[in-house]
Short mmCIF file of C-alpha atoms and ligand atoms in Angstrom, two decimals:
data_model
loop_
_atom_site.label_atom_id
_atom_site.label_comp_id
_atom_site.label_asym_id
_atom_site.label_seq_id
_atom_site.Cartn_x
_atom_site.Cartn_y
_atom_site.Cartn_z
CA MET Q 22 19.21 32.09 -21.00
CA ILE Q 23 21.51 31.41 -18.30
CA TYR Q 24 23.98 34.37 -17.10
CA VAL Q 25 27.05 33.40 -15.55
CA GLU Q 26 29.78 35.28 -13.78
CA GLU Q 27 33.10 35.15 -15.65
CA GLU Q 28 34.76 34.04 -12.56
CA ILE Q 29 32.77 30.85 -12.29
CA LEU Q 30 32.54 30.06 -16.05
CA GLY Q 31 34.74 26.96 -15.81
CA HIS Q 32 33.58 26.00 -12.30
CA PRO Q 33 32.44 22.37 -12.32
CA ARG Q 34 29.10 23.06 -10.79
CA THR Q 35 28.78 25.75 -13.40
CA LEU Q 36 29.34 23.26 -16.27
CA GLN Q 37 27.15 20.62 -14.63
CA ILE Q 38 23.77 22.95 -14.21
CA CYS Q 39 24.49 24.21 -17.78
CA GLU Q 40 24.64 20.80 -18.86
CA ARG Q 41 20.93 20.35 -17.94
CA PHE Q 42 19.67 23.13 -20.24
CA PRO Q 43 21.47 22.14 -23.55
CA ASP Q 44 19.59 24.72 -25.57
CA ALA Q 45 20.08 27.69 -23.21
CA GLU Q 46 22.46 30.56 -24.25
CA VAL Q 47 25.19 31.31 -21.98
CA VAL Q 48 25.75 34.83 -21.21
CA PRO Q 49 28.82 35.88 -19.34
CA CYS Q 50 28.52 38.95 -17.06
CA ALA Q 51 31.28 40.40 -14.70
CA ARG Q 52 29.13 40.11 -11.39
CA TYR Q 53 25.54 39.01 -11.11
CA GLY Q 54 24.09 42.48 -9.88
CA GLU Q 55 24.57 43.66 -13.22
CA VAL Q 56 21.81 41.54 -14.52
CA PHE Q 57 19.82 40.94 -11.12
CA LEU Q 58 19.91 44.59 -9.81
CA ARG Q 59 19.33 46.49 -12.77
CA LYS Q 60 17.07 49.33 -12.66
CA GLY Q 61 13.63 49.42 -14.26
CA GLN Q 62 13.04 45.46 -14.56
CA SER Q 63 9.50 44.18 -14.06
CA PHE Q 64 9.11 41.91 -11.40
CA ARG Q 65 6.28 40.49 -12.59
CA LEU Q 66 6.94 39.93 -16.23
CA GLN Q 67 10.19 38.14 -15.08
CA LYS Q 68 8.26 36.11 -13.05
CA ARG Q 69 6.51 34.57 -16.02
CA ARG Q 70 9.97 33.56 -17.76
CA PRO Q 71 12.83 33.87 -15.05
CA SER Q 72 16.15 33.36 -16.27
CA LEU Q 73 18.93 31.53 -14.43
CA ILE Q 74 21.89 33.52 -12.84
CA LEU Q 75 24.95 31.78 -11.83
CA ALA Q 76 27.21 33.53 -9.36
CA LYS Q 77 29.92 33.19 -6.36
CA LYS Q 78 28.78 34.20 -3.34
CA GLN Q 79 31.73 36.53 -2.14
CA TRP Q 80 30.58 37.29 1.39
CA GLY Q 81 27.63 36.55 3.96
CA LEU Q 82 27.80 32.72 3.50
CA VAL Q 83 26.71 32.16 6.71
CA THR Q 84 24.89 34.84 8.68
CA GLU Q 85 23.19 35.20 11.94
CA ALA Q 86 19.48 34.73 12.05
CA PRO Q 87 17.28 37.71 13.05
CA ALA Q 88 16.43 37.68 16.81
CA GLY Q 89 13.50 35.78 17.50
CA PHE Q 90 13.69 33.35 14.44
CA GLY Q 91 14.85 29.77 14.96
CA ILE Q 92 14.94 27.39 17.61
CA PRO Q 93 14.74 28.87 21.12
CA GLY Q 94 18.12 28.68 22.74
CA ALA Q 95 20.03 27.40 19.80
CA ARG Q 96 22.71 29.58 17.80
CA ASN Q 97 20.55 29.95 14.87
CA LEU Q 98 22.35 30.54 11.32
CA ILE Q 99 21.38 31.09 7.74
CA VAL Q 100 22.92 29.59 4.78
CA SER Q 101 21.52 30.84 1.84
CA HIS Q 102 22.67 29.51 -1.51
CA MET Q 103 19.93 30.88 -3.63
CA GLN Q 104 17.64 33.89 -4.33
CA ASN Q 105 14.22 33.78 -5.37
CA CYS Q 106 11.88 30.89 -5.82
CA ILE Q 107 10.31 28.94 -8.75
CA TYR Q 108 7.13 29.00 -6.90
CA ASP Q 109 4.74 32.04 -6.51
CA CYS Q 110 3.15 32.65 -3.18
CA ARG Q 111 1.34 35.86 -2.88
CA TYR Q 112 2.11 36.34 0.63
CA CYS Q 113 5.75 35.56 0.22
CA PHE Q 114 8.25 38.35 1.10
CA LEU Q 115 10.23 37.72 -1.87
CA GLN Q 116 7.46 39.12 -4.05
CA GLY Q 117 8.25 42.43 -2.74
CA MET Q 118 11.83 42.28 -2.05
CA HIS Q 119 13.97 42.06 -5.12
CA ARG Q 120 13.89 44.01 -8.53
CA SER Q 121 14.40 40.76 -10.48
CA ALA Q 122 12.69 37.56 -10.54
CA HIS Q 123 15.43 35.60 -12.24
CA TYR Q 124 16.84 32.76 -9.81
CA VAL Q 125 20.24 33.28 -8.55
CA VAL Q 126 22.31 30.52 -7.46
CA TYR Q 127 25.85 30.78 -5.97
CA VAL Q 128 27.68 27.87 -6.88
CA ASN Q 129 30.63 27.95 -4.59
CA TYR Q 130 29.04 25.46 -2.25
CA GLU Q 131 32.58 24.26 -0.92
CA ASP Q 132 32.87 28.07 0.57
CA PHE Q 133 29.60 27.75 2.42
CA LEU Q 134 30.78 24.32 3.86
CA TRP Q 135 34.22 26.18 4.81
CA GLU Q 136 32.66 28.83 6.39
CA MET Q 137 30.16 26.40 8.43
CA GLU Q 138 33.11 24.53 9.46
CA GLU Q 139 34.74 27.67 10.90
CA ARG Q 140 31.53 28.71 12.74
CA LEU Q 141 31.41 25.11 14.45
CA ARG Q 142 34.96 25.27 15.32
CA GLY Q 143 34.43 28.69 16.75
CA ALA Q 144 31.20 27.72 18.71
CA ALA Q 145 30.95 27.99 22.54
CA ALA Q 146 30.72 24.86 24.84
CA GLY Q 147 27.25 23.87 25.06
CA GLU Q 148 26.36 25.98 21.89
CA VAL Q 149 23.66 24.11 19.54
CA PRO Q 150 24.29 25.66 16.00
CA TRP Q 151 21.03 25.40 13.67
CA PHE Q 152 21.84 26.17 10.17
CA PHE Q 153 18.82 27.07 8.08
CA ALA Q 154 18.97 26.60 4.41
CA GLY Q 155 16.77 28.12 1.96
CA TYR Q 156 16.87 31.67 3.22
CA ASP Q 157 15.83 33.27 0.22
CA CYS Q 158 14.24 30.46 -1.35
CA ASP Q 159 12.72 27.13 -1.17
CA SER Q 160 15.27 24.68 0.11
CA LEU Q 161 14.54 21.92 -2.11
CA ALA Q 162 12.27 23.05 -5.12
CA LEU Q 163 15.50 23.42 -7.46
CA GLU Q 164 17.21 20.54 -5.88
CA PRO Q 165 17.58 18.50 -9.05
CA VAL Q 166 19.44 21.27 -10.70
CA THR Q 167 21.59 22.63 -7.80
CA ARG Q 168 22.12 19.72 -5.70
CA PHE Q 169 22.80 21.88 -2.92
CA ALA Q 170 21.13 19.74 -0.37
CA ALA Q 171 22.98 16.68 -1.57
CA THR Q 172 26.10 18.37 -1.33
CA VAL Q 173 25.46 19.79 2.13
CA ILE Q 174 23.96 16.79 4.23
CA PRO Q 175 26.72 14.52 4.15
CA PHE Q 176 28.84 17.50 6.10
CA PHE Q 177 26.39 16.85 8.99
CA SER Q 178 27.20 13.36 9.57
CA ARG Q 179 30.87 14.61 10.73
CA PHE Q 180 29.24 17.11 12.93
CA PRO Q 181 26.43 15.57 14.86
CA GLU Q 182 26.55 18.19 17.31
CA ALA Q 183 25.10 20.58 14.45
CA PHE Q 184 21.61 20.83 12.92
CA LEU Q 185 20.32 21.72 9.62
CA GLU Q 186 16.55 22.55 8.48
CA LEU Q 187 15.65 22.35 5.12
CA ARG Q 188 12.28 24.09 4.31
CA THR Q 189 10.18 23.46 1.29
CA LYS Q 190 6.83 23.16 -0.35
CA SER Q 191 8.12 21.00 -3.08
CA THR Q 192 8.07 17.04 -3.70
CA GLN Q 193 11.92 17.18 -4.79
CA VAL Q 194 13.22 14.48 -2.21
CA LYS Q 195 14.95 11.93 -4.50
CA ALA Q 196 18.26 13.29 -3.54
CA LEU Q 197 17.43 12.73 0.03
CA LEU Q 198 15.94 9.12 -0.45
CA GLU Q 199 19.50 8.64 -2.05
CA LEU Q 200 21.11 9.46 1.47
CA GLU Q 201 21.15 7.82 4.68
CA ALA Q 202 18.98 9.93 6.99
CA LEU Q 203 20.65 11.75 9.59
CA PRO Q 204 19.15 12.71 12.88
CA ASN Q 205 20.59 15.99 12.85
CA VAL Q 206 19.11 16.86 9.43
CA ILE Q 207 15.35 17.90 9.65
CA VAL Q 208 13.16 18.35 6.47
CA ALA Q 209 10.51 20.74 7.27
CA PHE Q 210 7.34 21.15 4.94
CA SER Q 211 5.19 24.08 5.00
CA PHE Q 212 1.44 24.04 4.59
CA THR Q 213 -1.57 26.01 4.52
CA PRO Q 214 -4.91 24.65 3.87
CA ALA Q 215 -5.90 23.30 0.31
CA GLU Q 216 -8.17 26.30 -0.49
CA VAL Q 217 -5.41 28.76 0.54
CA GLN Q 218 -2.60 26.78 -1.45
CA ARG Q 219 -4.90 26.68 -4.69
CA SER Q 220 -5.65 30.48 -4.50
CA LEU Q 221 -2.45 31.81 -3.21
CA GLU Q 222 0.61 29.30 -3.44
CA HIS Q 223 0.71 29.41 -7.20
CA LEU Q 224 2.70 26.69 -8.94
CA THR Q 225 3.15 24.68 -5.59
CA PRO Q 226 2.67 21.11 -5.37
CA PRO Q 227 -0.72 20.63 -3.60
CA VAL Q 228 -1.29 19.31 -0.15
CA ASP Q 229 -1.51 15.53 -0.67
CA ARG Q 230 1.38 15.52 -3.05
CA ARG Q 231 3.55 16.97 -0.27
CA LEU Q 232 2.39 14.63 2.12
CA ARG Q 233 3.24 11.69 -0.18
CA ALA Q 234 6.85 13.15 -0.43
CA MET Q 235 6.90 13.34 3.55
CA GLU Q 236 5.82 9.69 3.83
CA LYS Q 237 8.46 8.63 1.56
CA LEU Q 238 11.07 10.47 3.75
CA GLN Q 239 9.32 9.18 6.86
CA GLU Q 240 9.67 5.51 5.63
CA ARG Q 241 13.19 6.23 5.17
CA GLY Q 242 13.79 7.42 8.75
CA TRP Q 243 14.29 11.10 7.89
CA ARG Q 244 13.05 13.51 10.66
CA LEU Q 245 10.57 15.79 9.82
CA GLY Q 246 9.37 19.21 10.54
CA LEU Q 247 5.75 20.81 9.94
CA ARG Q 248 5.57 24.55 9.28
CA PHE Q 249 1.83 26.01 9.15
CA ASP Q 250 3.41 29.15 8.32
CA PRO Q 251 1.87 31.62 7.63
CA VAL Q 252 -1.36 31.35 9.24
CA ILE Q 253 -3.98 32.67 6.77
CA TYR Q 254 -7.47 34.09 7.68
CA CYS Q 255 -10.68 33.88 5.99
CA GLU Q 256 -14.22 33.29 7.14
CA GLY Q 257 -14.05 29.46 7.15
CA TYR Q 258 -10.55 29.37 8.51
CA ARG Q 259 -11.40 27.16 11.31
CA GLY Q 260 -12.89 24.55 9.26
CA GLN Q 261 -9.97 24.63 6.68
CA TYR Q 262 -7.14 24.14 9.16
CA ARG Q 263 -9.11 21.50 11.00
CA ARG Q 264 -9.34 19.53 7.82
CA LEU Q 265 -5.71 20.21 7.01
CA PHE Q 266 -4.46 18.92 10.41
CA ALA Q 267 -6.72 15.56 10.08
CA GLN Q 268 -5.42 15.23 6.72
CA VAL Q 269 -1.64 15.48 7.71
CA PHE Q 270 -1.80 13.55 10.65
CA GLU Q 271 -3.41 10.65 8.67
CA HIS Q 272 -0.36 10.26 6.83
CA LEU Q 273 2.30 11.29 9.19
CA ALA Q 274 3.36 9.42 12.58
CA CYS Q 275 4.24 11.64 15.52
CA ASP Q 276 7.41 9.83 16.43
CA SER Q 277 8.95 10.98 12.66
CA LEU Q 278 8.28 14.67 13.76
CA HIS Q 279 10.87 16.83 15.15
CA SER Q 280 8.91 19.73 15.63
CA VAL Q 281 5.51 21.58 14.59
CA SER Q 282 5.37 25.18 14.15
CA LEU Q 283 2.93 28.13 13.63
CA GLY Q 284 3.67 31.36 12.14
CA PRO Q 285 1.78 34.39 11.80
CA PHE Q 286 1.40 36.39 8.82
CA ARG Q 287 3.41 39.37 8.81
CA LEU Q 288 5.36 41.67 6.44
CA PRO Q 289 7.45 44.57 6.81
CA SER Q 290 5.48 47.72 5.65
CA GLY Q 291 7.75 48.69 2.64
CA ILE Q 292 7.99 44.98 1.21
CA PHE Q 293 4.16 44.81 1.57
CA GLN Q 294 3.48 48.12 -0.42
CA GLY Q 295 5.97 46.88 -2.84
CA MET Q 296 3.61 43.75 -3.05
CA GLU Q 297 0.36 45.98 -3.35
CA ARG Q 298 1.82 47.87 -6.12
CA LEU Q 299 2.87 44.39 -7.95
CA TYR Q 300 -0.62 42.83 -7.30
CA PRO Q 301 -3.10 45.49 -6.66
CA ASP Q 302 -6.18 43.07 -7.11
CA GLU Q 303 -4.95 40.58 -4.69
CA PRO Q 304 -7.69 39.77 -2.13
CA LEU Q 305 -5.16 38.85 0.42
CA LEU Q 306 -3.30 42.22 0.56
CA ALA Q 307 -6.80 43.87 0.97
CA GLY Q 308 -7.73 41.65 3.93
CA PRO Q 309 -8.61 42.69 7.57
CA LEU Q 310 -4.63 43.87 7.82
CA VAL Q 311 -3.29 46.53 9.94
CA GLU Q 312 0.02 48.07 10.53
CA THR Q 313 1.76 47.79 13.89
CA GLU Q 314 5.10 49.04 14.35
CA GLY Q 315 6.22 48.95 10.73
CA MET Q 316 4.96 45.62 10.14
CA MET Q 317 1.67 44.71 8.29
CA GLY Q 318 -0.37 41.73 9.63
CA TYR Q 319 -3.68 40.58 11.19
CA ALA Q 320 -4.98 42.66 14.22
CA ARG Q 321 -3.32 41.19 17.45
CA GLU Q 322 -6.50 39.91 18.44
CA LEU Q 323 -7.41 38.14 15.13
CA GLU Q 324 -3.66 36.66 15.30
CA ASN Q 325 -4.12 35.52 18.83
CA GLU Q 326 -7.27 33.89 18.07
CA MET Q 327 -6.08 32.03 15.02
CA GLN Q 328 -2.98 31.04 16.83
CA ALA Q 329 -4.96 29.93 20.07
CA PHE Q 330 -7.20 27.96 17.68
CA CYS Q 331 -4.58 26.02 15.64
CA THR Q 332 -2.60 25.17 18.76
CA GLY Q 333 -5.46 23.50 20.46
CA GLU Q 334 -6.29 21.54 17.16
CA LEU Q 335 -2.78 20.34 16.85
CA LEU Q 336 -2.54 19.44 20.54
CA ARG Q 337 -5.07 16.67 19.61
CA TYR Q 338 -2.30 15.11 17.44
CA VAL Q 339 1.15 16.08 18.88
CA PRO Q 340 2.48 16.73 22.42
CA CYS Q 341 3.04 19.97 23.64
CA GLU Q 342 7.10 19.33 23.42
CA ILE Q 343 7.32 19.53 19.72
CA LEU Q 344 5.03 22.15 19.27
CA PHE Q 345 6.13 25.86 19.03
CA PRO Q 346 3.22 28.17 18.32
CA GLY Q 347 5.71 31.18 18.34
CA LEU Q 348 8.54 29.77 16.42
CA SER Q 349 9.87 32.03 13.88
CA ALA Q 350 9.44 29.97 10.94
CA LEU Q 351 10.92 32.24 8.31
CA PRO Q 352 14.05 33.95 7.37
CA SER Q 353 13.64 37.57 6.72
CA PRO Q 354 15.01 40.17 4.09
CA PRO Q 355 18.14 41.52 5.18
CA ALA Q 356 17.01 45.05 6.03
CA PRO Q 357 14.30 45.68 7.39
CA LEU Q 358 14.62 42.54 9.24
CA PRO Q 359 11.56 40.45 8.38
CA PRO Q 360 9.11 38.80 10.28
CA ALA Q 361 8.30 35.42 10.99
CA GLY Q 362 5.70 33.47 8.83
CA GLU Q 363 5.70 34.89 5.20
CA GLY Q 364 8.64 33.79 3.70
CA PRO Q 365 10.68 31.01 2.00
CA GLY Q 366 9.70 27.59 1.90
S1 SF4 N 409 6.85 31.12 0.57
FE1 SF4 N 409 8.49 29.78 0.08
S2 SF4 N 409 7.66 28.50 -1.54
FE2 SF4 N 409 6.25 30.37 -1.61
S3 SF4 N 409 7.22 31.61 -3.15
FE3 SF4 N 409 8.11 32.12 -1.00
S4 SF4 N 409 10.19 30.61 -0.97
FE4 SF4 N 409 8.97 30.03 -2.61
#
């Protein structure tokens, strides 16, 4: 079933997307919130069989990134064309954020581009604008359907002073391989060790398949990012991360990397409680976590120890200039503002 806002029933992008699902029933609705924000929905049941909702984004097309998020010294901005994710990572704040697991895609990309251009024209001298796509989703996982990246990337050839970061765990790079690589577009892939991927990142492609996708992009000259985010604790985490880094750098050349970052596992307490209700048997949520100033995460000593270990290991492969141990990797929910590390991509 595809729910479509009446206002965009005839939008060319709506028609293109619906064409991909010829057997799906199209159900018009006045506003997407009627479906997405309906009370009494079961996120967990919907996650097994989510519907697509096509809508027009009316406001908030480009928003300021939360403090501490993004590239230090840059103007960090969020562009979010989709809500929810086709993957199912147990540590992701999307699990506890919305009532619905349906996917909302905002089809009015031209309005996003207009707003982005407005921001660029209004930028102060010397300001470096960074746009982060995939605020509430994985940037590329649904690209064959949405074509968002394919639409937005050419915009950045007109504005070489601005940057775009796509954040993904997917292998959906075909659209990028069909485009010319741009030096101001960074395709950042998130990784946890294979053991963590298998147990917590449900439905995501395994580490080796993500690396193959990265290799293809590397061959075509795309600049890449590595996001080890969130860093997940278990007794054998040192060995797991050591093996992961060795595997990653067996496939990737340092000079194709734009940046490498590490992010701690932290969640706003309210979202964490919602996730506990959804998945009461999830060992991750019963792990050695503590609440600090409204955020759930590992105790500061453990977090520091893991960051220090991973930083030391990564410095065996990459120069410190491109390593950002404390870079907020993630966008966060609107309110309360989220943490780095447990989110999209
Ligand atoms: S962490 Fe990223 S890939 Fe995983 S469910 Fe969240 S948005 Fe999707």
